[in-house]
Every structure is written in structure tokens, then in C-alpha cells.
Amino acid sequence: RKGFLPLNPDVTGDDSVMKFAYNVALTRFHEVFEPTRQKLIAPMADMINHSSEPNAEISFDTENNCYVTAIADIYAGSPLSVSLGDPTDPTPLFAKYGFLPTGCNTIFCKAIHLEPQINELGYEFNQLLFQTDTGEVYPAVWDIFLLKILQDYDVDLASQFTMACQNSDEATKE
């Protein structure tokens, strides 16, 4: 295949090296959609940090050349920054890049095992949040855990609770 080189068996046979390479490729690519969807790695562009107020953006031409373009004034000696995602929804940033933005006071609940309850209530993973500065737990987190308990012990009550959540009926939920 074009652009691929065979790897030395000493490399492919070492699980720790392969895991490292996989994680680098998984977290360091830039996805482009035109003219076709591709995941490209640009080592120098990879060094640019994330910011919720970026001063640059990364783009690729049709020959996959990487360009970094200023979108705001950048003073000499200032770092370049790009947006890797929405800082108000930390879930994709943490899942893909393994970090939360500086100043992010929110983390997501890792209730993947309750995905059926999340879907049943019509919630999204980005609604399952904790505030790290106040300790507040978003209501959706409580709802999915309570729904699971009700489903295990009282199916009729679980059904009523589901309807109350879907209709935003806080009085019935309580």
C-alpha cells in the first residue's frame, strides 16, 4: 500500500512498543473530511497545545500538506494553540486525548456499564458530569443509577420513573 513500510519483527513482536505506537497514532492524528475522510499525523502540528481560545488552526491541502494558520494576533514568543474540541463538554477531550482542559471544573461519570439506562432515559454521556470545584453531581447521573436500582427491584416503579425523566416531571421523580 502507498505510504506504508514494513516494520521490523523485533518492533511488531514487542507488545509495549506496539501499545505505545498505537496510542501515539490514536491520540495524535488530525482528522480531515475533504476530499475524503482521513486521519493524518503531522508531527510539528502535534506539538501545538489545546486552548478554549485558540490563536491558530490546522488544515491540510489536497496533497496532505499541513498548514498552521493564525486566526488571532500572536505575539513573538507566545505559544500557538488550537481547539481540539468543546471545553464545555470534556468527555470527548478526555476520551480521545486523555486530558481535561486547564480550568475545567467538570469531569464525566464513567457509567459505561449503565448505557442501556442512559439510552432509555434519552441522555447523552456529556450530561453525566461532576463539578470538581463544588462536588455537584448532575441530575442525569443520579437518574441513571436510580433507574438501574428500580429496574432490579420494582419494574413498575422503574417505568414510572422513566416516564417522569422523559417528561421532565421532577415532582413524580421525587
mmCIF file of C-alpha atoms in Angstrom:
data_model
loop_
_atom_site.group_PDB
_atom_site.id
_atom_site.type_symbol
_atom_site.label_atom_id
_atom_site.label_comp_id
_atom_site.label_asym_id
_atom_site.label_seq_id
_atom_site.Cartn_x
_atom_site.Cartn_y
_atom_site.Cartn_z
ATOM 1 C CA ARG A 1 0.000 0.000 0.000
ATOM 2 C CA LYS A 2 1.156 3.505 -0.750
ATOM 3 C CA GLY A 3 2.890 5.208 2.168
ATOM 4 C CA PHE A 4 3.302 2.083 4.285
ATOM 5 C CA LEU A 5 6.623 0.493 5.136
ATOM 6 C CA PRO A 6 7.098 -2.994 6.536
ATOM 7 C CA LEU A 7 8.015 -2.982 10.220
ATOM 8 C CA ASN A 8 10.850 -4.932 11.764
ATOM 9 C CA PRO A 9 9.590 -8.099 13.524
ATOM 10 C CA ASP A 10 11.514 -7.008 16.645
ATOM 11 C CA VAL A 11 9.215 -3.992 16.783
ATOM 12 C CA THR A 12 5.954 -5.755 15.951
ATOM 13 C CA GLY A 13 6.770 -8.526 18.412
ATOM 14 C CA ASP A 14 7.203 -6.151 21.364
ATOM 15 C CA ASP A 15 3.766 -5.524 22.930
ATOM 16 C CA SER A 16 4.897 -2.452 24.877
ATOM 17 C CA VAL A 17 6.285 -0.788 21.726
ATOM 18 C CA MET A 18 3.153 -1.630 19.750
ATOM 19 C CA LYS A 19 0.864 -0.280 22.504
ATOM 20 C CA PHE A 20 2.909 2.922 22.630
ATOM 21 C CA ALA A 21 2.773 3.316 18.831
ATOM 22 C CA TYR A 22 -0.958 2.615 18.799
ATOM 23 C CA ASN A 23 -1.639 5.217 21.494
ATOM 24 C CA VAL A 24 0.514 7.805 19.737
ATOM 25 C CA ALA A 25 -1.354 7.232 16.482
ATOM 26 C CA LEU A 26 -4.730 7.191 18.242
ATOM 27 C CA THR A 27 -4.232 10.460 20.124
ATOM 28 C CA ARG A 28 -2.045 12.420 17.721
ATOM 29 C CA PHE A 29 -3.898 12.393 14.433
ATOM 30 C CA HIS A 30 -5.798 15.248 12.854
ATOM 31 C CA GLU A 31 -8.983 14.225 11.131
ATOM 32 C CA VAL A 32 -9.903 15.823 7.818
ATOM 33 C CA PHE A 33 -13.063 15.201 5.822
ATOM 34 C CA GLU A 34 -12.345 16.791 2.443
ATOM 35 C CA PRO A 35 -11.937 15.461 -0.162
ATOM 36 C CA THR A 36 -12.308 12.183 1.770
ATOM 37 C CA ARG A 37 -12.222 11.304 5.454
ATOM 38 C CA GLN A 38 -8.641 10.730 6.568
ATOM 39 C CA LYS A 39 -6.637 10.667 9.766
ATOM 40 C CA LEU A 40 -3.312 12.416 9.259
ATOM 41 C CA ILE A 41 -0.308 12.760 11.537
ATOM 42 C CA ALA A 42 1.726 15.976 11.344
ATOM 43 C CA PRO A 43 4.492 15.778 13.990
ATOM 44 C CA MET A 44 5.183 19.519 14.300
ATOM 45 C CA ALA A 45 1.481 20.416 14.391
ATOM 46 C CA ASP A 46 1.097 17.792 17.095
ATOM 47 C CA MET A 47 3.196 19.985 19.388
ATOM 48 C CA ILE A 48 0.550 22.739 19.405
ATOM 49 C CA ASN A 49 -1.426 22.832 22.652
ATOM 50 C CA HIS A 50 -5.192 22.927 23.091
ATOM 51 C CA SER A 51 -6.943 26.106 24.169
ATOM 52 C CA SER A 52 -10.568 27.113 24.521
ATOM 53 C CA GLU A 53 -9.411 30.399 22.978
ATOM 54 C CA PRO A 54 -7.160 29.210 20.131
ATOM 55 C CA ASN A 55 -4.943 31.540 18.148
ATOM 56 C CA ALA A 56 -4.322 29.143 15.237
ATOM 57 C CA GLU A 57 -5.968 26.397 13.261
ATOM 58 C CA ILE A 58 -4.606 23.365 11.464
ATOM 59 C CA SER A 59 -5.606 22.484 7.916
ATOM 60 C CA PHE A 60 -4.423 20.197 5.140
ATOM 61 C CA ASP A 61 -4.404 20.684 1.377
ATOM 62 C CA THR A 62 -5.385 18.035 -1.176
ATOM 63 C CA GLU A 63 -1.841 16.637 -1.129
ATOM 64 C CA ASN A 64 -1.983 16.258 2.676
ATOM 65 C CA ASN A 65 0.455 19.106 3.343
ATOM 66 C CA CYS A 66 -0.179 20.523 6.794
ATOM 67 C CA TYR A 67 -0.748 24.252 7.348
ATOM 68 C CA VAL A 68 -0.996 26.136 10.606
ATOM 69 C CA THR A 69 -2.756 29.461 10.158
ATOM 70 C CA ALA A 70 -3.047 32.270 12.698
ATOM 71 C CA ILE A 71 -6.661 33.189 13.456
ATOM 72 C CA ALA A 72 -5.739 35.852 16.009
ATOM 73 C CA ASP A 73 -2.787 38.104 16.715
ATOM 74 C CA ILE A 74 0.133 36.093 18.071
ATOM 75 C CA TYR A 75 2.906 37.998 19.792
ATOM 76 C CA ALA A 76 6.533 36.947 19.453
ATOM 77 C CA GLY A 77 7.382 34.230 21.950
ATOM 78 C CA SER A 78 3.725 33.332 22.566
ATOM 79 C CA PRO A 79 2.714 29.682 22.186
ATOM 80 C CA LEU A 80 0.469 28.564 19.363
ATOM 81 C CA SER A 81 -2.816 26.979 20.387
ATOM 82 C CA VAL A 82 -5.650 25.219 18.588
ATOM 83 C CA SER A 83 -9.036 23.948 19.693
ATOM 84 C CA LEU A 84 -9.210 20.162 19.963
ATOM 85 C CA GLY A 85 -12.854 20.244 20.996
ATOM 86 C CA ASP A 86 -15.551 21.907 23.037
ATOM 87 C CA PRO A 87 -14.177 22.669 26.531
ATOM 88 C CA THR A 88 -17.698 22.783 27.965
ATOM 89 C CA ASP A 89 -18.081 19.088 27.082
ATOM 90 C CA PRO A 90 -14.925 17.453 28.437
ATOM 91 C CA THR A 91 -15.937 13.887 27.616
ATOM 92 C CA PRO A 92 -14.536 13.704 24.052
ATOM 93 C CA LEU A 93 -11.374 15.614 25.030
ATOM 94 C CA PHE A 94 -10.672 13.226 27.887
ATOM 95 C CA ALA A 95 -11.647 10.124 25.916
ATOM 96 C CA LYS A 96 -9.538 10.964 22.865
ATOM 97 C CA TYR A 97 -6.610 12.943 24.269
ATOM 98 C CA GLY A 98 -6.524 11.835 27.903
ATOM 99 C CA PHE A 99 -6.664 15.292 29.495
ATOM 100 C CA LEU A 100 -9.107 17.847 30.777
ATOM 101 C CA PRO A 101 -8.584 21.476 29.781
ATOM 102 C CA THR A 102 -6.946 23.795 32.301
ATOM 103 C CA GLY A 103 -9.644 25.410 34.356
ATOM 104 C CA CYS A 104 -12.133 22.653 33.538
ATOM 105 C CA ASN A 105 -14.122 22.112 36.700
ATOM 106 C CA THR A 106 -16.060 19.218 35.241
ATOM 107 C CA ILE A 107 -15.340 15.529 34.856
ATOM 108 C CA PHE A 108 -17.564 12.892 33.362
ATOM 109 C CA CYS A 109 -19.099 9.909 35.083
ATOM 110 C CA LYS A 110 -17.704 6.655 33.733
ATOM 111 C CA ALA A 111 -21.040 4.821 33.910
ATOM 112 C CA ILE A 112 -20.465 2.968 30.639
ATOM 113 C CA HIS A 113 -21.971 -0.166 32.217
ATOM 114 C CA LEU A 114 -25.285 1.731 32.503
ATOM 115 C CA GLU A 115 -25.515 2.555 28.799
ATOM 116 C CA PRO A 116 -28.934 0.830 28.478
ATOM 117 C CA GLN A 117 -30.323 3.141 31.198
ATOM 118 C CA ILE A 118 -28.642 6.182 29.630
ATOM 119 C CA ASN A 119 -30.264 5.365 26.288
ATOM 120 C CA GLU A 120 -33.633 4.564 27.856
ATOM 121 C CA LEU A 121 -33.763 7.964 29.530
ATOM 122 C CA GLY A 122 -32.627 9.685 26.324
ATOM 123 C CA TYR A 123 -29.486 11.061 27.939
ATOM 124 C CA GLU A 124 -26.092 11.649 26.370
ATOM 125 C CA PHE A 125 -22.746 10.881 28.004
ATOM 126 C CA ASN A 126 -21.960 14.615 28.106
ATOM 127 C CA GLN A 127 -24.841 15.051 30.584
ATOM 128 C CA LEU A 128 -23.199 12.699 33.097
ATOM 129 C CA LEU A 129 -20.950 15.193 34.819
ATOM 130 C CA PHE A 130 -19.452 16.043 38.196
ATOM 131 C CA GLN A 131 -18.298 19.524 39.202
ATOM 132 C CA THR A 132 -14.846 19.126 40.737
ATOM 133 C CA ASP A 133 -14.869 22.511 42.458
ATOM 134 C CA THR A 134 -18.284 22.194 44.175
ATOM 135 C CA GLY A 135 -18.823 18.415 44.248
ATOM 136 C CA GLU A 136 -22.158 18.851 42.476
ATOM 137 C CA VAL A 137 -23.396 15.737 40.695
ATOM 138 C CA TYR A 138 -25.537 16.473 37.641
ATOM 139 C CA PRO A 139 -29.104 15.133 37.970
ATOM 140 C CA ALA A 140 -28.713 12.784 34.995
ATOM 141 C CA VAL A 141 -26.061 10.827 36.939
ATOM 142 C CA TRP A 142 -28.472 10.253 39.829
ATOM 143 C CA ASP A 143 -31.248 9.338 37.393
ATOM 144 C CA ILE A 144 -29.365 6.547 35.622
ATOM 145 C CA PHE A 145 -28.189 4.940 38.852
ATOM 146 C CA LEU A 146 -31.666 5.160 40.403
ATOM 147 C CA LEU A 147 -33.251 3.730 37.255
ATOM 148 C CA LYS A 148 -30.912 0.722 37.414
ATOM 149 C CA ILE A 149 -31.824 0.087 41.067
ATOM 150 C CA LEU A 150 -35.545 0.423 40.325
ATOM 151 C CA GLN A 151 -35.261 -1.939 37.343
ATOM 152 C CA ASP A 152 -33.603 -4.520 39.594
ATOM 153 C CA TYR A 153 -36.252 -4.292 42.352
ATOM 154 C CA ASP A 154 -39.504 -2.724 41.086
ATOM 155 C CA VAL A 155 -40.188 -2.778 37.340
ATOM 156 C CA ASP A 156 -43.438 -0.782 37.623
ATOM 157 C CA LEU A 157 -41.759 1.981 39.608
ATOM 158 C CA ALA A 158 -38.873 1.947 37.105
ATOM 159 C CA SER A 159 -41.364 2.512 34.291
ATOM 160 C CA GLN A 160 -42.969 5.449 36.140
ATOM 161 C CA PHE A 161 -39.536 6.924 36.860
ATOM 162 C CA THR A 162 -38.525 6.603 33.200
ATOM 163 C CA MET A 163 -41.662 8.450 32.082
ATOM 164 C CA ALA A 164 -41.062 11.176 34.678
ATOM 165 C CA CYS A 165 -37.477 11.667 33.457
ATOM 166 C CA GLN A 166 -38.518 11.756 29.807
ATOM 167 C CA ASN A 167 -41.265 14.302 30.590
ATOM 168 C CA SER A 168 -39.105 16.409 32.931
ATOM 169 C CA ASP A 169 -41.617 15.719 35.715
ATOM 170 C CA GLU A 170 -39.499 16.476 38.789
ATOM 171 C CA ALA A 171 -42.411 16.034 41.231
ATOM 172 C CA THR A 172 -43.005 12.423 40.132
ATOM 173 C CA LYS A 173 -39.277 11.685 40.094
ATOM 174 C CA GLU A 174 -39.047 12.601 43.766
#
